């Protein structure tokens, strides 16, 4: 059954175990703490949790430098705790996705140690070496400014090794069949322990040809099919969500024309243009990005997000557009990163303006795809710009007004909890917000509940409706004879829009407001006329709720 593709219409919540909840009081979040918070997560109504890397790691890149793929970082617990956690999640109907970071290992991984030490070791060829410094060694850095080169000399091996990211993250030679087999083994291990799939890190680099002699790297897309087939044979309903910030004309290479490669991809194109729309009250480029990324196989899906644990990358916007976004959301040098992005959390970027934050989330939940929420954003958490680089938006979860926001009983939290200013834990915390019916937290819970009642977004096709004003995005989704329609006003002033729903039958006459009482009946000219408040949004079911009763999908 097509409906078994659970990820097509799901809500994902991502978190980092180390900064979520510390149960044993050592200052570091752990699986026991996370387990105690599962009912909180369940209360949000999400379908899946995506865990950032939690395996053994020296922790020099937030865990994206793994030193043992088959382990749990002892600071977070044991493999036993992990299995307890996946089981407890399953009992609540929540799936678990985990990061799969296999483009590179930590330089402290035993494979790399062995590879450096012994040129005859089989592990030597698991990495990418060069006797001389390659001519292009100062090209292709992911972290320009912080990272000086992509090739670094290793004094033990007496050769240069390739690293797309930091120098402590040597790239695996993913063209080596033994490395490919090991990647499958890693997937097989975690799938056996109860996860439902993977967020695959840095996919374009994983499948790229690598080497000193490679001037024009080529993507080996066939590898994606191998990953998928393996996974699907092991556990039929598992999936891979690819982190691939690529141009829209290669998207289908990642999904596969027959839907035989990645199940999901993050939609970076829409993400960047969405922030432009928020900054400039101009939805034209966003609509273009949505149209460009419309093609996807029936079994494929987009992951829609606002912010993540990295910087907000604006590299795909034009110079002019980027300037506008910087001016609106990250005007100071300290807000920016690598000249192309903003490192802030969502709420402070939007000046803490609840209307704009709701607009942004309402939009994320109604864009064509599966929404991916980041821990703390449900409270409107802030950032700590005194922390270096991307660390500023990775501070611990703020649970209560207890010391360190209730995150830990230790006096030495792994990361400082935000404790001053309007985003300090005394003002922004889950305990307060749980009690306040108008809080951000309760708003997010309601919007997730409603998102689940509009499966048309996950399953259907969208159409952009002409509403006569570029500051307003009007979208209609159709699926199995049901339609929903969404309006979003990106402008800071009220706008009246007139539009036709465009179905062409009697359903057009009635729009039922799903979030309030502002229903709409068509005028005699067949058009609806709606006045949206500044940053206002509406969710409608087209044709009235009766149509819901005729749904064929239940
Ligand atoms: C991905 C992660 C990022 C990490 C990098 C290297 O881009 O999102 O946080 O630094 O991969 O693994």
Coordinates of C-alpha atoms and ligand atoms in Angstrom, one line a residue:
X1 CA 0.0 0.0 0.0
X2 CA 1.3 3.5 -0.9
X3 CA 0.2 4.6 2.6
X4 CA 2.9 2.5 4.1
X5 CA 5.4 5.1 3.0
X6 CA 5.1 6.7 6.4
X7 CA 7.8 9.4 5.7
X8 CA 5.7 11.0 2.9
X9 CA 3.4 12.5 5.5
X10 CA 5.2 12.7 8.8
X11 CA 6.6 15.3 11.2
X12 CA 10.2 14.9 12.2
X13 CA 11.8 16.4 15.4
X14 CA 15.6 16.5 15.5
X15 CA 17.8 16.7 18.6
X16 CA 21.2 16.2 20.0
X17 CA 21.3 13.7 22.9
X18 CA 24.2 15.6 24.6
X19 CA 22.2 18.9 24.9
X20 CA 18.7 17.6 25.5
X21 CA 18.4 16.2 29.0
X22 CA 21.0 15.1 31.5
X23 CA 19.7 12.4 33.8
X24 CA 22.9 11.3 35.7
X25 CA 24.0 14.8 36.6
X26 CA 27.4 14.8 34.9
X27 CA 26.6 17.9 32.8
X28 CA 26.1 16.0 29.5
X29 CA 22.7 15.0 28.1
X30 CA 22.2 11.2 27.9
X31 CA 19.8 8.5 26.6
X32 CA 18.3 8.1 30.1
X33 CA 17.4 11.8 30.1
X34 CA 16.0 11.7 26.6
X35 CA 13.9 8.7 27.6
X36 CA 12.4 10.7 30.5
X37 CA 11.5 13.4 28.0
X38 CA 9.8 11.0 25.5
X39 CA 6.3 11.9 26.7
X40 CA 7.1 15.5 26.1
X41 CA 8.1 14.7 22.6
X42 CA 5.1 12.5 22.1
X43 CA 2.9 15.4 23.3
X44 CA 4.2 17.4 20.4
X45 CA 2.7 14.8 18.1
X46 CA 5.7 14.2 16.0
X47 CA 6.1 10.9 14.0
X48 CA 9.8 10.6 14.2
X49 CA 12.9 11.7 16.1
X50 CA 16.1 12.3 14.2
X51 CA 19.1 12.0 16.5
X52 CA 22.3 13.8 15.6
X53 CA 25.5 11.7 15.9
X54 CA 25.8 10.0 19.3
X55 CA 28.5 7.5 18.6
X56 CA 32.0 7.6 20.1
X57 CA 33.7 10.8 18.9
X58 CA 36.4 13.2 20.1
X59 CA 33.6 15.8 19.6
X60 CA 35.5 18.3 17.6
X61 CA 32.6 18.8 15.1
X62 CA 29.5 18.2 17.3
X63 CA 29.9 14.5 16.9
X64 CA 30.3 14.6 13.1
X65 CA 33.7 13.1 13.6
X66 CA 33.0 9.5 14.6
X67 CA 35.7 7.3 16.0
X68 CA 33.6 4.1 16.3
X69 CA 30.5 3.6 14.2
X70 CA 29.3 0.6 16.3
X71 CA 29.1 2.3 19.6
X72 CA 27.4 4.9 21.8
X73 CA 29.5 7.7 23.2
X74 CA 30.0 6.7 26.8
X75 CA 29.0 10.2 27.9
X76 CA 25.5 9.5 26.5
X77 CA 25.1 5.9 27.8
X78 CA 25.5 2.4 26.4
X79 CA 24.2 0.4 23.5
X80 CA 21.8 -1.0 26.0
X81 CA 20.4 2.4 26.8
X82 CA 20.1 3.1 23.1
X83 CA 18.0 0.0 22.5
X84 CA 15.8 0.9 25.6
X85 CA 15.3 4.2 24.0
X86 CA 14.3 3.0 20.5
X87 CA 11.9 0.5 22.2
X88 CA 10.4 3.2 24.4
X89 CA 9.9 5.4 21.3
X90 CA 8.3 2.5 19.4
X91 CA 5.9 2.0 22.2
X92 CA 4.7 5.5 21.7
X93 CA 4.5 5.1 17.9
X94 CA 7.5 7.3 17.4
X95 CA 10.1 6.2 14.8
X96 CA 13.8 6.9 15.3
X97 CA 16.2 8.2 12.5
X98 CA 19.9 8.6 13.1
X99 CA 22.6 10.4 11.4
X100 CA 24.8 8.4 9.1
X101 CA 28.2 10.2 8.8
X102 CA 30.2 8.1 6.4
X103 CA 31.9 10.7 4.1
X104 CA 34.7 10.8 6.6
X105 CA 35.8 9.4 10.0
X106 CA 37.5 11.1 12.9
X107 CA 41.3 11.1 12.6
X108 CA 41.2 9.1 15.8
X109 CA 39.3 6.3 14.3
X110 CA 41.2 3.0 14.5
X111 CA 40.9 2.6 10.7
X112 CA 42.7 5.9 10.1
X113 CA 45.3 5.2 12.8
X114 CA 46.1 1.9 11.1
X115 CA 46.1 3.5 7.7
X116 CA 48.6 6.2 8.7
X117 CA 50.9 3.8 10.5
X118 CA 51.2 1.0 8.0
X119 CA 51.2 1.6 4.2
X120 CA 50.6 -2.1 3.7
X121 CA 47.5 -2.2 5.9
X122 CA 44.2 -2.8 4.1
X123 CA 43.0 0.4 5.8
X124 CA 45.5 2.5 3.8
X125 CA 43.2 2.4 0.8
X126 CA 40.2 3.2 2.9
X127 CA 41.4 6.8 2.8
X128 CA 42.6 9.1 0.1
X129 CA 46.3 9.8 -0.1
X130 CA 48.8 11.7 -2.2
X131 CA 52.6 11.7 -2.1
X132 CA 52.7 15.3 -3.2
X133 CA 50.5 18.2 -2.3
X134 CA 47.9 18.3 -5.1
X135 CA 47.6 21.5 -7.1
X136 CA 44.0 22.0 -6.1
X137 CA 44.6 21.6 -2.3
X138 CA 43.3 25.0 -1.5
X139 CA 40.0 24.5 -3.4
X140 CA 36.6 23.1 -2.4
X141 CA 36.6 23.9 1.3
X142 CA 33.3 23.5 3.1
X143 CA 34.3 25.8 5.9
X144 CA 36.3 28.6 4.1
X145 CA 38.2 30.8 6.5
X146 CA 38.3 28.2 9.3
X147 CA 39.6 25.4 7.1
X148 CA 42.8 26.2 5.1
X149 CA 43.0 23.3 2.8
X150 CA 41.4 20.1 1.6
X151 CA 44.7 18.2 1.7
X152 CA 46.9 18.0 4.9
X153 CA 50.3 16.4 5.4
X154 CA 50.3 13.6 7.8
X155 CA 53.7 13.2 9.5
X156 CA 53.2 9.5 10.3
X157 CA 52.1 8.4 6.9
X158 CA 54.4 11.0 5.3
X159 CA 51.8 11.7 2.7
X160 CA 48.9 14.1 2.2
X161 CA 45.4 13.0 3.0
X162 CA 42.2 14.4 1.6
X163 CA 39.5 16.0 3.8
X164 CA 36.5 17.8 2.4
X165 CA 35.7 19.2 5.9
X166 CA 38.1 19.9 8.8
X167 CA 41.6 18.4 8.8
X168 CA 40.5 16.0 11.7
X169 CA 37.9 14.5 9.4
X170 CA 39.8 12.4 6.8
X171 CA 37.6 11.4 3.9
X172 CA 36.8 7.8 3.4
X173 CA 37.7 6.4 0.0
X174 CA 34.1 5.6 -0.8
X175 CA 34.9 4.1 -4.2
X176 CA 36.7 1.3 -2.4
X177 CA 34.3 -1.7 -2.4
X178 CA 35.4 -2.7 1.1
X179 CA 34.4 0.8 2.4
X180 CA 31.1 0.5 0.6
X181 CA 30.5 -2.9 2.2
X182 CA 31.4 -1.4 5.6
X183 CA 28.8 1.4 5.1
X184 CA 26.2 -1.2 4.5
X185 CA 27.3 -3.1 7.6
X186 CA 26.9 0.1 9.7
X187 CA 23.4 0.6 8.3
X188 CA 22.6 -3.0 9.0
X189 CA 23.8 -2.8 12.6
X190 CA 21.6 0.2 13.5
X191 CA 18.6 -1.0 11.6
X192 CA 18.8 -4.2 13.6
X193 CA 18.8 -2.1 16.8
X194 CA 15.5 -0.5 15.9
X195 CA 16.0 2.6 13.9
X196 CA 13.7 3.4 10.9
X197 CA 16.3 5.0 8.8
X198 CA 19.1 7.5 8.4
X199 CA 19.8 11.2 7.7
X200 CA 22.7 10.7 5.5
X201 CA 25.4 13.3 5.9
X202 CA 27.1 15.1 3.1
X203 CA 25.7 12.8 0.4
X204 CA 27.2 14.5 -2.7
X205 CA 30.7 14.1 -1.2
X206 CA 30.0 10.5 -0.2
X207 CA 29.3 9.5 -3.8
X208 CA 31.9 11.7 -5.3
X209 CA 35.1 10.4 -7.0
X210 CA 38.1 11.5 -4.8
X211 CA 41.8 11.7 -5.3
X212 CA 44.8 13.9 -6.2
X213 CA 44.3 13.3 -9.9
X214 CA 40.5 14.0 -9.8
X215 CA 40.1 17.5 -11.3
X216 CA 36.4 17.2 -12.0
X217 CA 34.8 15.1 -9.3
X218 CA 32.0 12.9 -10.6
X219 CA 29.0 11.7 -8.6
X220 CA 28.6 7.9 -8.6
X221 CA 24.8 7.9 -8.3
X222 CA 24.6 4.1 -8.6
X223 CA 25.9 4.0 -5.0
X224 CA 22.6 5.5 -3.8
X225 CA 20.7 2.7 -5.2
X226 CA 22.9 0.2 -3.5
X227 CA 22.3 1.8 -0.2
X228 CA 18.6 1.9 -0.7
X229 CA 18.3 -1.7 -1.9
X230 CA 20.3 -3.0 1.0
X231 CA 18.2 -1.1 3.5
X232 CA 14.9 -2.1 2.0
X233 CA 15.8 -5.7 1.9
X234 CA 16.7 -5.7 5.5
X235 CA 13.7 -3.7 6.8
X236 CA 11.1 -2.8 4.2
X237 CA 9.8 0.5 5.6
X238 CA 13.1 2.1 6.5
X239 CA 14.3 5.1 4.6
X240 CA 17.2 7.5 3.9
X241 CA 16.9 11.3 4.1
X242 CA 19.8 12.8 2.2
X243 CA 21.6 16.0 3.1
X244 CA 22.4 17.1 -0.4
X245 CA 22.6 20.9 -1.0
X246 CA 22.6 20.6 -4.8
X247 CA 21.1 22.4 -7.8
X248 CA 17.5 21.5 -8.7
X249 CA 18.5 20.0 -12.0
X250 CA 20.3 17.2 -10.3
X251 CA 17.6 16.4 -7.7
X252 CA 16.2 13.6 -9.8
X253 CA 19.6 12.0 -9.9
X254 CA 19.4 11.7 -6.1
X255 CA 15.8 10.5 -6.0
X256 CA 16.3 8.3 -9.1
X257 CA 13.9 8.5 -12.0
X258 CA 12.2 5.4 -10.8
X259 CA 12.3 6.4 -7.2
X260 CA 15.1 3.8 -6.6
X261 CA 17.6 6.0 -4.9
X262 CA 17.1 8.4 -1.9
X263 CA 13.7 8.3 -0.3
X264 CA 13.9 11.9 0.9
X265 CA 16.1 15.0 0.5
X266 CA 16.2 18.3 2.4
X267 CA 14.9 21.0 0.2
X268 CA 17.7 23.6 0.5
X269 CA 16.5 25.5 -2.6
X270 CA 13.1 26.3 -1.0
X271 CA 14.8 26.9 2.4
X272 CA 16.9 29.7 1.1
X273 CA 14.2 31.3 -0.9
X274 CA 11.8 31.1 1.9
X275 CA 14.1 33.3 4.0
X276 CA 14.3 35.7 1.1
X277 CA 10.5 35.8 1.0
X278 CA 10.4 36.5 4.8
X279 CA 13.0 39.2 4.4
X280 CA 11.7 41.0 1.3
X281 CA 7.9 40.2 1.4
X282 CA 8.4 38.9 -2.1
X283 CA 7.3 35.4 -2.8
X284 CA 8.2 35.2 -6.5
X285 CA 11.6 33.5 -6.1
X286 CA 10.1 31.1 -3.5
X287 CA 7.4 30.1 -6.0
X288 CA 10.1 29.6 -8.6
X289 CA 12.1 27.4 -6.2
X290 CA 9.0 25.3 -5.5
X291 CA 8.2 24.9 -9.1
X292 CA 11.8 23.9 -9.9
X293 CA 11.8 21.3 -7.1
X294 CA 8.3 20.0 -7.9
X295 CA 9.5 16.9 -9.8
X296 CA 10.0 13.9 -7.5
X297 CA 9.1 10.3 -7.8
X298 CA 5.8 9.2 -6.2
X299 CA 7.7 7.5 -3.4
X300 CA 10.1 10.4 -2.9
X301 CA 9.6 13.3 -0.5
X302 CA 11.2 16.6 0.5
X303 CA 12.3 17.4 4.0
X304 CA 11.1 21.0 4.7
X305 CA 12.9 22.9 7.4
X306 CA 13.6 26.4 8.6
X307 CA 16.7 26.2 10.7
X308 CA 19.1 23.4 11.5
X309 CA 22.2 22.8 13.5
X310 CA 24.4 24.4 10.8
X311 CA 24.4 28.0 9.5
X312 CA 21.5 29.2 7.3
X313 CA 23.3 28.9 3.9
X314 CA 22.4 31.6 1.5
X315 CA 24.8 30.5 -1.2
X316 CA 22.1 29.8 -3.8
X317 CA 20.6 33.3 -3.7
X318 CA 21.7 36.1 -6.0
X319 CA 24.0 38.7 -4.5
X320 CA 21.1 41.1 -4.3
X321 CA 18.8 38.7 -2.6
X322 CA 21.5 37.6 -0.2
X323 CA 22.2 41.2 0.8
X324 CA 18.5 41.6 1.7
X325 CA 18.4 38.5 3.9
X326 CA 21.6 39.6 5.7
X327 CA 20.2 43.1 6.2
X328 CA 17.0 41.7 7.6
X329 CA 18.1 38.8 9.7
X330 CA 21.9 38.9 10.2
X331 CA 23.2 42.5 9.7
X332 CA 26.2 42.2 12.1
X333 CA 29.4 40.3 11.4
X334 CA 28.9 38.2 14.5
X335 CA 25.6 36.9 13.0
X336 CA 27.3 35.7 9.9
X337 CA 29.4 32.7 8.9
X338 CA 31.7 31.8 6.0
X339 CA 30.4 35.0 4.1
X340 CA 27.4 33.0 2.9
X341 CA 25.3 32.3 5.9
X342 CA 23.6 33.3 9.1
X343 CA 24.3 31.3 12.3
X344 CA 21.3 32.4 14.4
X345 CA 18.3 30.5 15.6
X346 CA 14.9 31.4 14.1
X347 CA 13.3 33.4 16.9
X348 CA 16.1 36.0 17.3
X349 CA 16.4 36.2 13.5
X350 CA 12.8 37.3 13.4
X351 CA 13.2 39.7 16.2
X352 CA 11.2 37.5 18.5
X353 CA 8.1 38.7 16.7
X354 CA 5.5 36.0 17.4
X355 CA 3.5 36.9 14.3
X356 CA 6.5 36.3 12.0
X357 CA 7.6 33.1 13.8
X358 CA 4.1 31.7 13.4
X359 CA 4.1 32.7 9.7
X360 CA 7.4 30.9 9.2
X361 CA 6.2 27.8 10.9
X362 CA 2.8 27.8 9.3
X363 CA 4.6 28.0 6.0
X364 CA 7.0 25.2 6.8
X365 CA 4.1 22.9 7.8
X366 CA 2.3 23.6 4.6
X367 CA 5.1 23.4 2.0
X368 CA 5.2 20.3 -0.1
X369 CA 7.0 17.8 2.0
X370 CA 7.6 16.5 5.5
X371 CA 8.4 19.2 8.1
X372 CA 11.5 18.8 10.1
X373 CA 11.5 20.7 13.4
X374 CA 14.6 21.4 15.6
X375 CA 14.5 21.0 19.3
X376 CA 14.0 24.2 21.2
X377 CA 12.3 25.9 18.3
X378 CA 9.0 24.8 19.6
X379 CA 9.7 27.2 22.5
X380 CA 11.2 29.9 20.4
X381 CA 14.6 29.4 21.9
X382 CA 17.4 31.9 21.2
X383 CA 21.2 31.6 20.5
X384 CA 24.4 32.6 22.3
X385 CA 26.6 34.6 19.9
X386 CA 29.5 34.5 22.3
X387 CA 30.0 30.9 21.3
X388 CA 32.2 30.1 18.3
X389 CA 30.9 29.4 14.8
X390 CA 27.9 27.1 14.6
X391 CA 27.9 26.4 18.3
X392 CA 25.8 29.4 19.0
X393 CA 22.6 27.7 18.1
X394 CA 23.4 24.4 19.8
X395 CA 22.8 25.4 23.5
X396 CA 21.0 23.0 25.8
X397 CA 17.2 22.6 25.9
X398 CA 15.5 24.9 28.3
X399 CA 13.1 22.9 30.4
X400 CA 12.3 25.0 33.5
X401 CA 13.4 27.8 35.7
X402 CA 15.6 25.5 37.7
X403 CA 19.4 26.2 37.5
X404 CA 20.7 25.6 34.0
X405 CA 17.1 25.6 32.7
X406 CA 16.5 22.2 34.3
X407 CA 18.8 20.6 31.7
X408 CA 21.3 19.3 34.3
X409 CA 22.0 19.2 38.0
X410 CA 25.7 19.6 37.4
X411 CA 27.3 23.0 37.7
X412 CA 29.3 22.3 34.5
X413 CA 26.9 21.8 31.6
X414 CA 28.5 20.6 28.4
X415 CA 27.4 23.8 26.8
X416 CA 26.3 27.0 28.6
X417 CA 22.5 27.2 28.9
X418 CA 21.2 30.6 27.8
X419 CA 20.7 32.5 31.0
X420 CA 20.3 36.1 30.2
X421 CA 18.3 38.4 27.9
X422 CA 14.8 37.8 26.6
X423 CA 15.7 34.2 25.5
X424 CA 17.2 33.2 28.9
X425 CA 15.7 30.1 30.5
X426 CA 13.9 32.1 33.1
X427 CA 11.7 33.5 30.4
X428 CA 11.8 30.8 27.7
X429 CA 11.2 27.3 29.0
X430 CA 9.0 24.3 28.5
X431 CA 7.5 24.3 32.0
X432 CA 6.1 27.9 31.6
X433 CA 4.9 27.3 28.1
X434 CA 3.1 24.1 28.9
X435 CA 0.9 26.0 31.4
X436 CA 0.2 28.9 29.1
X437 CA -2.5 28.1 26.5
X438 CA -1.2 30.9 24.2
X439 CA 2.4 29.8 24.3
X440 CA 4.6 29.0 21.3
X441 CA 4.7 25.4 22.5
X442 CA 0.9 25.0 22.6
X443 CA 0.7 26.7 19.2
X444 CA 3.2 24.3 17.7
X445 CA 1.2 21.4 19.2
X446 CA -2.0 22.6 17.7
X447 CA -0.4 23.3 14.3
X448 CA 1.1 19.7 14.2
X449 CA -2.3 18.3 15.1
X450 CA -3.8 20.2 12.2
X451 CA -1.0 19.3 9.8
X452 CA -1.9 15.7 10.4
X453 CA -5.4 16.4 9.4
X454 CA -4.3 17.8 6.1
X455 CA -2.6 14.8 4.5
X456 CA -3.1 16.4 1.2
X457 CA 0.1 18.3 1.8
X458 CA 2.2 15.2 2.1
X459 CA 0.5 13.2 -0.5
X460 CA -1.1 15.6 -2.9
X461 CA 0.1 17.9 -5.7
X462 CA 0.3 21.6 -5.2
X463 CA -0.9 24.5 -7.3
X464 CA 0.1 28.1 -6.8
X465 CA -3.0 30.2 -6.9
X466 CA -3.0 33.8 -8.3
X467 CA -3.8 36.1 -5.5
X468 CA -2.8 39.3 -7.1
X469 CA 0.0 40.3 -4.7
X470 CA 3.6 39.1 -4.6
X471 CA 3.6 39.4 -0.8
X472 CA 1.0 36.7 -0.5
X473 CA 1.6 33.0 -1.2
X474 CA -1.6 31.1 -2.0
X475 CA -1.3 27.3 -2.4
X476 CA -3.9 24.6 -3.1
X477 CA -3.2 20.9 -2.6
X478 CA -5.4 18.2 -4.2
X479 CA -5.4 14.6 -3.3
X480 CA -8.1 11.9 -3.7
X481 CA -10.9 14.4 -4.4
X482 CA -10.0 16.5 -1.4
X483 CA -8.5 20.0 -1.4
X484 CA -7.0 22.3 1.1
X485 CA -5.8 25.9 0.5
X486 CA -3.3 28.0 2.4
X487 CA -2.6 31.7 2.4
X488 CA 0.5 33.4 3.8
X489 CA 1.0 37.1 4.0
X490 CA 4.7 38.0 4.2
X491 CA 4.2 41.7 4.5
X492 CA 4.1 43.7 7.7
X493 CA 0.8 45.2 6.8
X494 CA -2.7 43.9 6.2
X495 CA -3.4 42.8 2.6
X496 CA -6.7 42.0 1.0
X497 CA -6.6 39.3 -1.6
X498 CA -9.1 38.2 -4.2
X499 CA -8.7 34.8 -5.7
X500 CA -10.4 31.8 -7.3
X501 CA -9.8 28.4 -5.7
X502 CA -9.7 27.0 -9.2
X503 CA -11.2 23.6 -8.8
X504 CA -14.0 24.4 -11.2
X505 CA -17.0 22.8 -9.3
X506 CA -19.4 23.6 -6.5
X507 CA -16.7 23.1 -3.9
X508 CA -15.1 26.4 -4.9
X509 CA -17.8 28.3 -3.1
X510 CA -16.9 27.5 0.4
X511 CA -13.6 27.7 2.4
X512 CA -13.7 26.3 5.9
X513 CA -11.1 27.9 8.2
X514 CA -9.2 25.1 10.0
X515 CA -7.5 27.2 12.6
X516 CA -10.3 29.7 13.5
X517 CA -13.7 31.0 12.5
X518 CA -12.9 33.1 9.5
X519 CA -14.7 30.9 6.9
X520 CA -15.2 32.3 3.5
X521 CA -18.0 32.1 1.0
X522 CA -17.3 33.0 -2.6
X523 CA -18.7 36.3 -3.9
X524 CA -21.1 36.4 -6.8
X525 CA -18.1 36.7 -9.2
X526 CA -17.0 33.3 -7.9
X527 CA -14.0 34.8 -6.1
X528 CA -13.1 34.7 -2.5
X529 CA -12.1 38.0 -0.8
X530 CA -10.0 37.6 2.3
X531 CA -8.3 40.3 4.4
X532 CA -5.1 38.9 5.9
X533 CA -3.5 40.7 8.9
X534 CA 0.1 41.7 8.8
X535 CA 2.1 38.4 8.6
X536 CA -1.3 36.6 8.7
X537 CA -2.0 33.1 7.5
X538 CA -5.0 30.9 6.9
X539 CA -5.6 27.2 6.5
X540 CA -8.8 26.2 4.7
X541 CA -10.5 23.1 3.6
X542 CA -12.1 23.7 0.2
X543 CA -15.8 22.8 -0.1
X544 CA -16.6 22.5 3.6
X545 CA -15.9 19.8 6.1
X546 CA -18.5 17.5 4.6
X547 CA -16.0 16.6 2.0
X548 CA -13.8 15.3 4.8
X549 CA -16.4 12.6 5.5
X550 CA -16.1 11.3 2.0
X551 CA -12.4 10.8 2.3
X552 CA -11.2 7.6 0.7
X553 CA -7.9 7.5 2.4
X554 CA -9.0 6.3 5.9
Ligands
LIG1 C1 27.1 18.1 7.6 C2 26.6 18.5 9.0 C3 27.6 19.4 9.6 C4 28.9 18.8 9.7 C5 29.4 18.3 8.3 C6 30.6 17.4 8.4 O1 27.1 19.2 6.7 O2 25.3 19.0 8.9 O3 27.2 19.8 10.9 O4 29.9 19.7 10.2 O5 28.4 17.5 7.7 O6 30.2 16.1 8.8

